[in-house]
Amino acid sequence: MNGDVLYSDEVFTVATNPDLDEDSRVMVLETTDGRVMAVLTPAMADKVGLYQRQDLSEEIFRQMLNEAGVTLHGADYVFYFSEAEKNVLLQESLEGVLRRLTEQDDAVFSEFQSSASEQDLDDAYVELDHWAVFGSFEQNRLVSAASMYPWGYNAQIADLGVLTLTTFRGKGHARKVVRSICKYAYDQGYEPQYRCQLDNQASTALAKAAGLTLFGKWDVISPDSTD
């Protein structure tokens, strides 16, 4: 959320950043302490009319977005590892049949995907060609997988997705693959990040079970937003 600050007070900050990708040209982060930070491209700031405003608040900012026809996708929870939990993670040795997956696991992964619903596949966004993929096995069958890809925005952050087959949930598979892949991310110099929709109680519970802490709520411009 770096950039040139246009406005800042104790609870609300707005900045511009010309390096934002097209699909993230407006982003809003609300941290658990109640502070809100918004960053957008200079072109979007101009479209919204931010350069003409001196007095700003989150409410005014959202109203300006609305009046300019800019809609947001809908917030996700963002979780991270606290320093204490990170240290625990880096020192632990996880039990179970866990390993990193590669392109040699194409047949195994295809069978895994075919056993999951389209909705679960879309929600999890776990792909074998992502930057890193880890799997948990039961009776030689892949039953849970997590994948990561580096998140842009000039930050060493790796975004995480995880999927466990329905009949194998509640056995700790997802927790183990999440912790395994996050440990790998740290070893590669990345900060792991876990996101889920606000109403996804199962994913929220998994984040906490895996030792993650809620950082805040993150929103981005909707793909359907007009320019």
Tab-separated table of C-alpha atoms in Angstrom:
chain	number	residue	atom	x	y	z
A	1	MET	CA	0.000	0.000	0.000
A	2	ASN	CA	2.914	2.348	-0.728
A	3	GLY	CA	2.609	5.576	-2.716
A	4	ASP	CA	2.531	9.369	-2.704
A	5	VAL	CA	0.240	10.481	0.116
A	6	LEU	CA	-2.606	12.802	-0.914
A	7	TYR	CA	-4.330	12.907	2.456
A	8	SER	CA	-3.676	11.458	5.895
A	9	ASP	CA	-5.122	11.737	9.383
A	10	GLU	CA	-5.220	9.418	12.393
A	11	VAL	CA	-7.693	6.982	10.849
A	12	PHE	CA	-7.684	7.506	7.063
A	13	THR	CA	-4.925	7.729	4.457
A	14	VAL	CA	-5.118	8.050	0.664
A	15	ALA	CA	-2.115	7.621	-1.632
A	16	THR	CA	-1.429	7.294	-5.351
A	17	ASN	CA	0.866	4.759	-6.968
A	18	PRO	CA	1.432	4.706	-10.757
A	19	ASP	CA	2.803	1.142	-10.624
A	20	LEU	CA	-0.474	-0.548	-9.671
A	21	ASP	CA	-1.727	-3.243	-12.037
A	22	GLU	CA	-4.890	-2.643	-14.041
A	23	ASP	CA	-6.916	-5.041	-11.897
A	24	SER	CA	-5.726	-3.377	-8.681
A	25	ARG	CA	-5.891	0.283	-9.661
A	26	VAL	CA	-8.002	0.981	-6.569
A	27	MET	CA	-7.348	-0.838	-3.276
A	28	VAL	CA	-8.647	-0.268	0.241
A	29	LEU	CA	-7.266	-1.860	3.412
A	30	GLU	CA	-8.932	-1.615	6.825
A	31	THR	CA	-6.685	-2.935	9.598
A	32	THR	CA	-7.952	-4.460	12.831
A	33	ASP	CA	-7.103	-1.261	14.743
A	34	GLY	CA	-9.694	0.623	12.680
A	35	ARG	CA	-7.349	2.500	10.353
A	36	VAL	CA	-8.223	2.661	6.660
A	37	MET	CA	-5.677	3.055	3.853
A	38	ALA	CA	-6.603	3.542	0.201
A	39	VAL	CA	-4.237	3.548	-2.766
A	40	LEU	CA	-5.077	4.139	-6.422
A	41	THR	CA	-3.392	5.082	-9.658
A	42	PRO	CA	-3.009	8.809	-10.442
A	43	ALA	CA	-5.458	8.342	-13.341
A	44	MET	CA	-8.100	6.908	-11.010
A	45	ALA	CA	-7.443	9.636	-8.438
A	46	ASP	CA	-8.063	12.188	-11.181
A	47	LYS	CA	-11.215	10.397	-12.343
A	48	VAL	CA	-12.600	10.321	-8.805
A	49	GLY	CA	-11.678	13.969	-8.218
A	50	LEU	CA	-9.322	13.470	-5.279
A	51	TYR	CA	-6.910	16.197	-6.379
A	52	GLN	CA	-9.660	18.783	-5.898
A	53	ARG	CA	-10.503	17.749	-2.319
A	54	GLN	CA	-8.739	18.858	0.855
A	55	ASP	CA	-11.162	17.407	3.412
A	56	LEU	CA	-11.420	13.634	3.226
A	57	SER	CA	-12.711	10.733	5.271
A	58	GLU	CA	-13.439	7.117	4.456
A	59	GLU	CA	-17.122	7.963	4.038
A	60	ILE	CA	-16.397	10.875	1.668
A	61	PHE	CA	-13.875	8.765	-0.280
A	62	ARG	CA	-16.350	5.919	-0.787
A	63	GLN	CA	-19.026	8.421	-1.816
A	64	MET	CA	-16.641	9.914	-4.390
A	65	LEU	CA	-15.903	6.446	-5.785
A	66	ASN	CA	-19.622	5.792	-6.068
A	67	GLU	CA	-20.328	9.105	-7.802
A	68	ALA	CA	-17.526	8.406	-10.301
A	69	GLY	CA	-18.997	4.983	-11.122
A	70	VAL	CA	-16.153	3.100	-9.455
A	71	THR	CA	-17.300	-0.064	-7.681
A	72	LEU	CA	-15.262	-2.337	-5.432
A	73	HIS	CA	-15.238	-6.119	-5.568
A	74	GLY	CA	-16.148	-6.733	-1.918
A	75	ALA	CA	-13.779	-7.081	1.006
A	76	ASP	CA	-11.772	-10.171	1.945
A	77	TYR	CA	-10.251	-10.950	5.313
A	78	VAL	CA	-6.438	-10.915	5.220
A	79	PHE	CA	-4.484	-13.088	7.654
A	80	TYR	CA	-0.765	-13.195	8.434
A	81	PHE	CA	1.677	-14.832	10.860
A	82	SER	CA	2.664	-12.795	13.897
A	83	GLU	CA	6.394	-12.790	14.680
A	84	ALA	CA	5.852	-15.269	17.521
A	85	GLU	CA	3.808	-17.662	15.347
A	86	LYS	CA	6.333	-17.319	12.530
A	87	ASN	CA	9.111	-18.468	14.858
A	88	VAL	CA	7.053	-21.483	15.955
A	89	LEU	CA	6.321	-22.360	12.321
A	90	LEU	CA	9.952	-22.166	11.219
A	91	GLN	CA	11.064	-24.533	13.973
A	92	GLU	CA	8.385	-27.207	13.679
A	93	SER	CA	8.476	-30.484	11.800
A	94	LEU	CA	5.043	-31.465	10.522
A	95	GLU	CA	3.946	-35.091	10.605
A	96	GLY	CA	1.970	-36.764	7.860
A	97	VAL	CA	2.374	-37.507	4.158
A	98	LEU	CA	3.150	-33.987	2.960
A	99	ARG	CA	5.277	-32.849	0.061
A	100	ARG	CA	5.770	-30.258	-2.609
A	101	LEU	CA	3.984	-30.981	-5.895
A	102	THR	CA	5.562	-30.513	-9.337
A	103	GLU	CA	4.527	-30.945	-12.963
A	104	GLN	CA	5.307	-34.660	-12.541
A	105	ASP	CA	2.197	-34.812	-10.344
A	106	ASP	CA	-0.115	-33.785	-13.183
A	107	ALA	CA	-2.133	-37.030	-13.150
A	108	VAL	CA	-2.431	-37.008	-9.350
A	109	PHE	CA	-3.498	-33.362	-9.356
A	110	SER	CA	-5.998	-33.868	-12.192
A	111	GLU	CA	-7.660	-36.670	-10.233
A	112	PHE	CA	-7.759	-34.373	-7.182
A	113	GLN	CA	-9.418	-31.577	-9.179
A	114	SER	CA	-11.970	-33.933	-10.732
A	115	SER	CA	-13.033	-34.976	-7.217
A	116	ALA	CA	-13.815	-31.372	-6.207
A	117	SER	CA	-16.821	-29.239	-7.119
A	118	GLU	CA	-16.530	-26.368	-9.614
A	119	GLN	CA	-17.480	-23.938	-6.844
A	120	ASP	CA	-14.725	-25.201	-4.548
A	121	LEU	CA	-12.182	-25.042	-7.380
A	122	ASP	CA	-13.152	-21.459	-8.209
A	123	ASP	CA	-13.134	-20.338	-4.580
A	124	ALA	CA	-9.794	-21.931	-3.693
A	125	TYR	CA	-7.876	-21.111	-6.899
A	126	VAL	CA	-5.301	-23.846	-6.342
A	127	GLU	CA	-3.303	-24.589	-9.499
A	128	LEU	CA	-0.397	-26.928	-10.218
A	129	ASP	CA	1.442	-24.276	-12.273
A	130	HIS	CA	1.517	-21.723	-9.450
A	131	TRP	CA	4.814	-20.617	-7.895
A	132	ALA	CA	4.619	-23.255	-5.148
A	133	VAL	CA	2.208	-26.146	-4.561
A	134	PHE	CA	2.054	-28.512	-1.580
A	135	GLY	CA	-0.156	-31.534	-1.033
A	136	SER	CA	-1.305	-33.811	1.764
A	137	PHE	CA	-1.967	-37.474	1.011
A	138	GLU	CA	-4.114	-40.169	2.581
A	139	GLN	CA	-3.831	-43.780	1.389
A	140	ASN	CA	-1.682	-42.624	-1.555
A	141	ARG	CA	-4.379	-40.197	-2.673
A	142	LEU	CA	-3.983	-36.413	-2.831
A	143	VAL	CA	-6.741	-35.093	-0.556
A	144	SER	CA	-5.661	-31.523	0.208
A	145	ALA	CA	-3.557	-29.014	-1.711
A	146	ALA	CA	-2.363	-25.454	-1.244
A	147	SER	CA	-0.754	-23.223	-3.842
A	148	MET	CA	0.900	-19.810	-3.766
A	149	TYR	CA	1.873	-17.118	-6.196
A	150	PRO	CA	3.850	-13.944	-5.487
A	151	TRP	CA	1.526	-10.998	-5.048
A	152	GLY	CA	2.583	-7.927	-7.023
A	153	TYR	CA	2.567	-4.353	-5.786
A	154	ASN	CA	6.345	-4.308	-5.145
A	155	ALA	CA	6.032	-6.435	-2.016
A	156	GLN	CA	7.573	-9.806	-1.150
A	157	ILE	CA	4.175	-11.321	-0.398
A	158	ALA	CA	2.924	-14.756	-1.453
A	159	ASP	CA	-0.846	-15.207	-1.696
A	160	LEU	CA	-2.261	-18.564	-0.646
A	161	GLY	CA	-5.144	-20.758	-1.747
A	162	VAL	CA	-6.113	-24.106	-0.238
A	163	LEU	CA	-8.581	-26.868	-1.110
A	164	THR	CA	-9.448	-30.084	0.733
A	165	LEU	CA	-11.759	-32.720	-0.710
A	166	THR	CA	-15.075	-32.721	1.160
A	167	THR	CA	-14.871	-36.248	2.582
A	168	PHE	CA	-11.394	-35.601	4.015
A	169	ARG	CA	-12.145	-32.345	5.809
A	170	GLY	CA	-11.831	-32.039	9.573
A	171	LYS	CA	-8.748	-34.291	9.725
A	172	GLY	CA	-6.086	-31.580	9.846
A	173	HIS	CA	-4.952	-31.910	6.217
A	174	ALA	CA	-5.585	-28.266	5.322
A	175	ARG	CA	-3.833	-26.979	8.430
A	176	LYS	CA	-0.746	-29.034	7.583
A	177	VAL	CA	-0.514	-27.991	3.929
A	178	VAL	CA	-1.045	-24.336	4.861
A	179	ARG	CA	1.739	-24.442	7.436
A	180	SER	CA	4.034	-26.409	5.082
A	181	ILE	CA	3.664	-24.021	2.170
A	182	CYS	CA	3.945	-20.963	4.429
A	183	LYS	CA	7.169	-22.310	5.899
A	184	TYR	CA	8.462	-22.762	2.351
A	185	ALA	CA	7.490	-19.176	1.487
A	186	TYR	CA	9.450	-17.818	4.447
A	187	ASP	CA	12.467	-19.898	3.404
A	188	GLN	CA	12.259	-18.265	-0.043
A	189	GLY	CA	12.122	-14.752	1.437
A	190	TYR	CA	8.372	-14.191	1.083
A	191	GLU	CA	5.714	-13.205	3.601
A	192	PRO	CA	2.760	-15.612	3.309
A	193	GLN	CA	-0.705	-14.115	3.150
A	194	TYR	CA	-4.071	-15.868	3.465
A	195	ARG	CA	-7.267	-14.273	2.177
A	196	CYS	CA	-10.880	-15.396	2.364
A	197	GLN	CA	-14.349	-13.935	1.948
A	198	LEU	CA	-15.937	-12.404	5.034
A	199	ASP	CA	-18.762	-14.958	5.100
A	200	ASN	CA	-16.529	-18.026	4.632
A	201	GLN	CA	-16.559	-19.346	8.185
A	202	ALA	CA	-14.696	-22.549	7.309
A	203	SER	CA	-11.778	-20.622	5.793
A	204	THR	CA	-11.698	-18.216	8.726
A	205	ALA	CA	-11.583	-21.167	11.131
A	206	LEU	CA	-8.793	-22.777	9.082
A	207	ALA	CA	-6.716	-19.584	9.184
A	208	LYS	CA	-6.914	-19.499	12.967
A	209	ALA	CA	-6.229	-23.236	13.282
A	210	ALA	CA	-3.126	-22.787	11.121
A	211	GLY	CA	-1.803	-20.128	13.498
A	212	LEU	CA	-2.603	-17.080	11.396
A	213	THR	CA	-3.740	-13.729	12.825
A	214	LEU	CA	-6.311	-11.403	11.272
A	215	PHE	CA	-4.599	-8.338	9.771
A	216	GLY	CA	-7.645	-6.602	8.370
A	217	LYS	CA	-10.088	-6.377	5.471
A	218	TRP	CA	-8.823	-5.782	1.937
A	219	ASP	CA	-10.877	-4.649	-1.053
A	220	VAL	CA	-10.023	-4.007	-4.695
A	221	ILE	CA	-11.749	-2.484	-7.710
A	222	SER	CA	-14.358	-4.747	-9.271
A	223	PRO	CA	-13.606	-6.252	-12.709
A	224	ASP	CA	-17.057	-4.933	-13.682
A	225	SER	CA	-16.260	-1.344	-12.675
A	226	THR	CA	-16.539	1.220	-15.460
A	227	ASP	CA	-13.561	3.372	-16.420
